Amino acid sequence: QLQLVESGGGLVQPGGSLRLSCVVSGFGLPYYAMSWFRQVPGKEREGVSCLSSRSGTTNYADSVRGRFTMSRHNAYHTVYLQMNSLKPEDTAVYYCAAGSEENVSCELFGGMDYWGKGTLVTVSS
């Protein structure tokens, strides 16, 4: 059983940057594909980025590609989401998620079994 705890959210002006962190405990991080999702109240949760250790690739949503970068530090059991050039439409609760490499499809942002409680990112002047 994995536990995921996000941090790093907050208020930032348009054009600014934030780095979200997700600390994973309970099992070996390298065995899981990791992802970030976000959700605005009243809308469906959407996939933002997904990193697969097996394939060595990261998939990004079109809306964030070129601005967001996902990375992982296995020794620290942590994954990160570096968010640059933030826009008001990036405002959302951001969730960290994990799933076994066998079940996850990073292309479809599917197959996640474990979720954090989220951290709020607000982009506003």
PDB file of C-alpha atoms in Angstrom:
ATOM      1  CA  GLN A   1       0.000   0.000   0.000  1.00  0.00           C
ATOM      2  CA  LEU A   2       1.451   3.328  -1.091  1.00  0.00           C
ATOM      3  CA  GLN A   3       0.932   6.673   0.594  1.00  0.00           C
ATOM      4  CA  LEU A   4       1.415   9.863  -1.392  1.00  0.00           C
ATOM      5  CA  VAL A   5       1.711  13.339   0.113  1.00  0.00           C
ATOM      6  CA  GLU A   6       1.847  16.428  -2.088  1.00  0.00           C
ATOM      7  CA  SER A   7       3.266  19.820  -1.176  1.00  0.00           C
ATOM      8  CA  GLY A   8       4.390  23.036  -2.825  1.00  0.00           C
ATOM      9  CA  GLY A   9       1.107  24.548  -3.887  1.00  0.00           C
ATOM     10  CA  GLY A  10       0.265  28.178  -3.296  1.00  0.00           C
ATOM     11  CA  LEU A  11      -0.551  31.505  -4.867  1.00  0.00           C
ATOM     12  CA  VAL A  12       1.578  32.696  -7.789  1.00  0.00           C
ATOM     13  CA  GLN A  13       1.253  35.479 -10.336  1.00  0.00           C
ATOM     14  CA  PRO A  14       0.754  34.719 -14.017  1.00  0.00           C
ATOM     15  CA  GLY A  15       4.087  33.964 -15.628  1.00  0.00           C
ATOM     16  CA  GLY A  16       5.529  32.709 -12.359  1.00  0.00           C
ATOM     17  CA  SER A  17       6.797  29.300 -11.335  1.00  0.00           C
ATOM     18  CA  LEU A  18       6.088  26.685  -8.692  1.00  0.00           C
ATOM     19  CA  ARG A  19       7.530  23.272  -7.932  1.00  0.00           C
ATOM     20  CA  LEU A  20       5.255  20.616  -6.538  1.00  0.00           C
ATOM     21  CA  SER A  21       6.623  17.637  -4.631  1.00  0.00           C
ATOM     22  CA  CYS A  22       5.109  14.249  -3.912  1.00  0.00           C
ATOM     23  CA  VAL A  23       6.688  12.043  -1.274  1.00  0.00           C
ATOM     24  CA  VAL A  24       5.919   8.352  -1.657  1.00  0.00           C
ATOM     25  CA  SER A  25       6.060   5.836   1.162  1.00  0.00           C
ATOM     26  CA  GLY A  26       5.108   2.204   1.542  1.00  0.00           C
ATOM     27  CA  PHE A  27       6.907   0.546  -1.364  1.00  0.00           C
ATOM     28  CA  GLY A  28       9.691   0.958  -3.828  1.00  0.00           C
ATOM     29  CA  LEU A  29       9.226   3.992  -6.024  1.00  0.00           C
ATOM     30  CA  PRO A  30      10.988   2.518  -9.067  1.00  0.00           C
ATOM     31  CA  TYR A  31       8.274  -0.154  -9.403  1.00  0.00           C
ATOM     32  CA  TYR A  32       5.541   2.361 -10.052  1.00  0.00           C
ATOM     33  CA  ALA A  33       4.626   4.748 -12.806  1.00  0.00           C
ATOM     34  CA  MET A  34       3.943   8.161 -11.356  1.00  0.00           C
ATOM     35  CA  SER A  35       1.682  10.917 -12.553  1.00  0.00           C
ATOM     36  CA  TRP A  36       0.216  14.307 -11.793  1.00  0.00           C
ATOM     37  CA  PHE A  37      -3.417  15.180 -12.277  1.00  0.00           C
ATOM     38  CA  ARG A  38      -5.367  18.352 -11.637  1.00  0.00           C
ATOM     39  CA  GLN A  39      -8.989  19.202 -11.010  1.00  0.00           C
ATOM     40  CA  VAL A  40     -11.036  22.371 -11.028  1.00  0.00           C
ATOM     41  CA  PRO A  41     -14.291  22.325  -9.046  1.00  0.00           C
ATOM     42  CA  GLY A  42     -17.131  21.250 -11.288  1.00  0.00           C
ATOM     43  CA  LYS A  43     -14.832  19.736 -13.906  1.00  0.00           C
ATOM     44  CA  GLU A  44     -13.359  16.303 -14.452  1.00  0.00           C
ATOM     45  CA  ARG A  45      -9.917  15.456 -13.191  1.00  0.00           C
ATOM     46  CA  GLU A  46      -7.395  15.676 -16.022  1.00  0.00           C
ATOM     47  CA  GLY A  47      -4.004  14.124 -16.490  1.00  0.00           C
ATOM     48  CA  VAL A  48      -1.097  16.561 -16.513  1.00  0.00           C
ATOM     49  CA  SER A  49       1.987  14.359 -16.735  1.00  0.00           C
ATOM     50  CA  CYS A  50       2.918  10.715 -16.415  1.00  0.00           C
ATOM     51  CA  LEU A  51       6.391   9.255 -15.972  1.00  0.00           C
ATOM     52  CA  SER A  52       7.143   5.605 -16.628  1.00  0.00           C
ATOM     53  CA  SER A  53      10.367   4.106 -15.331  1.00  0.00           C
ATOM     54  CA  ARG A  54       9.888   1.095 -17.575  1.00  0.00           C
ATOM     55  CA  SER A  55       9.823   3.067 -20.818  1.00  0.00           C
ATOM     56  CA  GLY A  56      11.913   5.970 -19.564  1.00  0.00           C
ATOM     57  CA  THR A  57       9.464   8.441 -21.057  1.00  0.00           C
ATOM     58  CA  THR A  58       7.178  11.152 -19.783  1.00  0.00           C
ATOM     59  CA  ASN A  59       3.859  12.098 -21.319  1.00  0.00           C
ATOM     60  CA  TYR A  60       2.419  15.597 -20.913  1.00  0.00           C
ATOM     61  CA  ALA A  61      -0.982  17.050 -21.585  1.00  0.00           C
ATOM     62  CA  ASP A  62      -0.966  19.387 -24.567  1.00  0.00           C
ATOM     63  CA  SER A  63      -1.992  22.266 -22.326  1.00  0.00           C
ATOM     64  CA  VAL A  64       1.218  22.056 -20.265  1.00  0.00           C
ATOM     65  CA  ARG A  65       3.785  20.639 -22.667  1.00  0.00           C
ATOM     66  CA  GLY A  66       6.825  22.907 -22.860  1.00  0.00           C
ATOM     67  CA  ARG A  67       5.961  24.634 -19.580  1.00  0.00           C
ATOM     68  CA  PHE A  68       5.830  21.795 -17.044  1.00  0.00           C
ATOM     69  CA  THR A  69       8.548  19.240 -16.315  1.00  0.00           C
ATOM     70  CA  MET A  70       8.087  16.092 -14.277  1.00  0.00           C
ATOM     71  CA  SER A  71      10.984  14.298 -12.611  1.00  0.00           C
ATOM     72  CA  ARG A  72      11.619  11.708  -9.935  1.00  0.00           C
ATOM     73  CA  HIS A  73      14.330  11.145  -7.346  1.00  0.00           C
ATOM     74  CA  ASN A  74      14.144   7.503  -6.348  1.00  0.00           C
ATOM     75  CA  ALA A  75      16.569   7.803  -3.435  1.00  0.00           C
ATOM     76  CA  TYR A  76      14.378  10.492  -1.883  1.00  0.00           C
ATOM     77  CA  HIS A  77      11.140   8.660  -2.795  1.00  0.00           C
ATOM     78  CA  THR A  78       9.939  11.872  -4.364  1.00  0.00           C
ATOM     79  CA  VAL A  79       8.501  13.020  -7.649  1.00  0.00           C
ATOM     80  CA  TYR A  80       8.385  16.641  -8.718  1.00  0.00           C
ATOM     81  CA  LEU A  81       6.404  18.827 -11.071  1.00  0.00           C
ATOM     82  CA  GLN A  82       8.213  21.989 -12.092  1.00  0.00           C
ATOM     83  CA  MET A  83       5.652  24.446 -13.426  1.00  0.00           C
ATOM     84  CA  ASN A  84       6.847  27.483 -15.359  1.00  0.00           C
ATOM     85  CA  SER A  85       5.073  30.258 -17.237  1.00  0.00           C
ATOM     86  CA  LEU A  86       1.963  29.625 -15.195  1.00  0.00           C
ATOM     87  CA  LYS A  87      -1.391  30.825 -16.482  1.00  0.00           C
ATOM     88  CA  PRO A  88      -4.658  31.523 -14.657  1.00  0.00           C
ATOM     89  CA  GLU A  89      -6.134  28.445 -16.321  1.00  0.00           C
ATOM     90  CA  ASP A  90      -3.561  26.320 -14.483  1.00  0.00           C
ATOM     91  CA  THR A  91      -5.409  27.074 -11.248  1.00  0.00           C
ATOM     92  CA  ALA A  92      -6.544  23.755  -9.781  1.00  0.00           C
ATOM     93  CA  VAL A  93      -5.972  21.198  -7.079  1.00  0.00           C
ATOM     94  CA  TYR A  94      -3.026  19.082  -8.166  1.00  0.00           C
ATOM     95  CA  TYR A  95      -2.896  15.400  -7.258  1.00  0.00           C
ATOM     96  CA  CYS A  96      -0.041  12.933  -7.297  1.00  0.00           C
ATOM     97  CA  ALA A  97      -0.939   9.397  -8.356  1.00  0.00           C
ATOM     98  CA  ALA A  98       0.796   6.051  -8.791  1.00  0.00           C
ATOM     99  CA  GLY A  99       0.111   2.732 -10.422  1.00  0.00           C
ATOM    100  CA  SER A 100       2.007  -0.422 -11.198  1.00  0.00           C
ATOM    101  CA  GLU A 101       3.954  -0.341 -14.441  1.00  0.00           C
ATOM    102  CA  GLU A 102       1.964  -3.326 -15.686  1.00  0.00           C
ATOM    103  CA  ASN A 103      -1.367  -1.538 -15.367  1.00  0.00           C
ATOM    104  CA  VAL A 104      -0.577   2.078 -16.174  1.00  0.00           C
ATOM    105  CA  SER A 105      -0.987   3.670 -19.592  1.00  0.00           C
ATOM    106  CA  CYS A 106       0.843   6.976 -19.521  1.00  0.00           C
ATOM    107  CA  GLU A 107      -0.515   7.829 -22.960  1.00  0.00           C
ATOM    108  CA  LEU A 108      -4.063   7.610 -21.626  1.00  0.00           C
ATOM    109  CA  PHE A 109      -3.299   8.669 -18.039  1.00  0.00           C
ATOM    110  CA  GLY A 110      -5.018   5.485 -16.946  1.00  0.00           C
ATOM    111  CA  GLY A 111      -4.430   2.716 -14.422  1.00  0.00           C
ATOM    112  CA  MET A 112      -3.595   4.738 -11.308  1.00  0.00           C
ATOM    113  CA  ASP A 113      -4.291   2.944  -8.050  1.00  0.00           C
ATOM    114  CA  TYR A 114      -3.009   5.329  -5.409  1.00  0.00           C
ATOM    115  CA  TRP A 115      -3.759   9.018  -4.921  1.00  0.00           C
ATOM    116  CA  GLY A 116      -2.627  11.814  -2.682  1.00  0.00           C
ATOM    117  CA  LYS A 117      -4.996  14.339  -1.134  1.00  0.00           C
ATOM    118  CA  GLY A 118      -3.915  17.179  -3.385  1.00  0.00           C
ATOM    119  CA  THR A 119      -2.344  20.610  -3.140  1.00  0.00           C
ATOM    120  CA  LEU A 120      -3.978  23.819  -4.345  1.00  0.00           C
ATOM    121  CA  VAL A 121      -2.303  25.962  -6.995  1.00  0.00           C
ATOM    122  CA  THR A 122      -3.775  29.391  -7.613  1.00  0.00           C
ATOM    123  CA  VAL A 123      -2.490  31.554 -10.457  1.00  0.00           C
ATOM    124  CA  SER A 124      -3.764  35.086 -10.097  1.00  0.00           C
ATOM    125  CA  SER A 125      -2.587  38.675 -10.082  1.00  0.00           C
TER     126      SER A 125
END
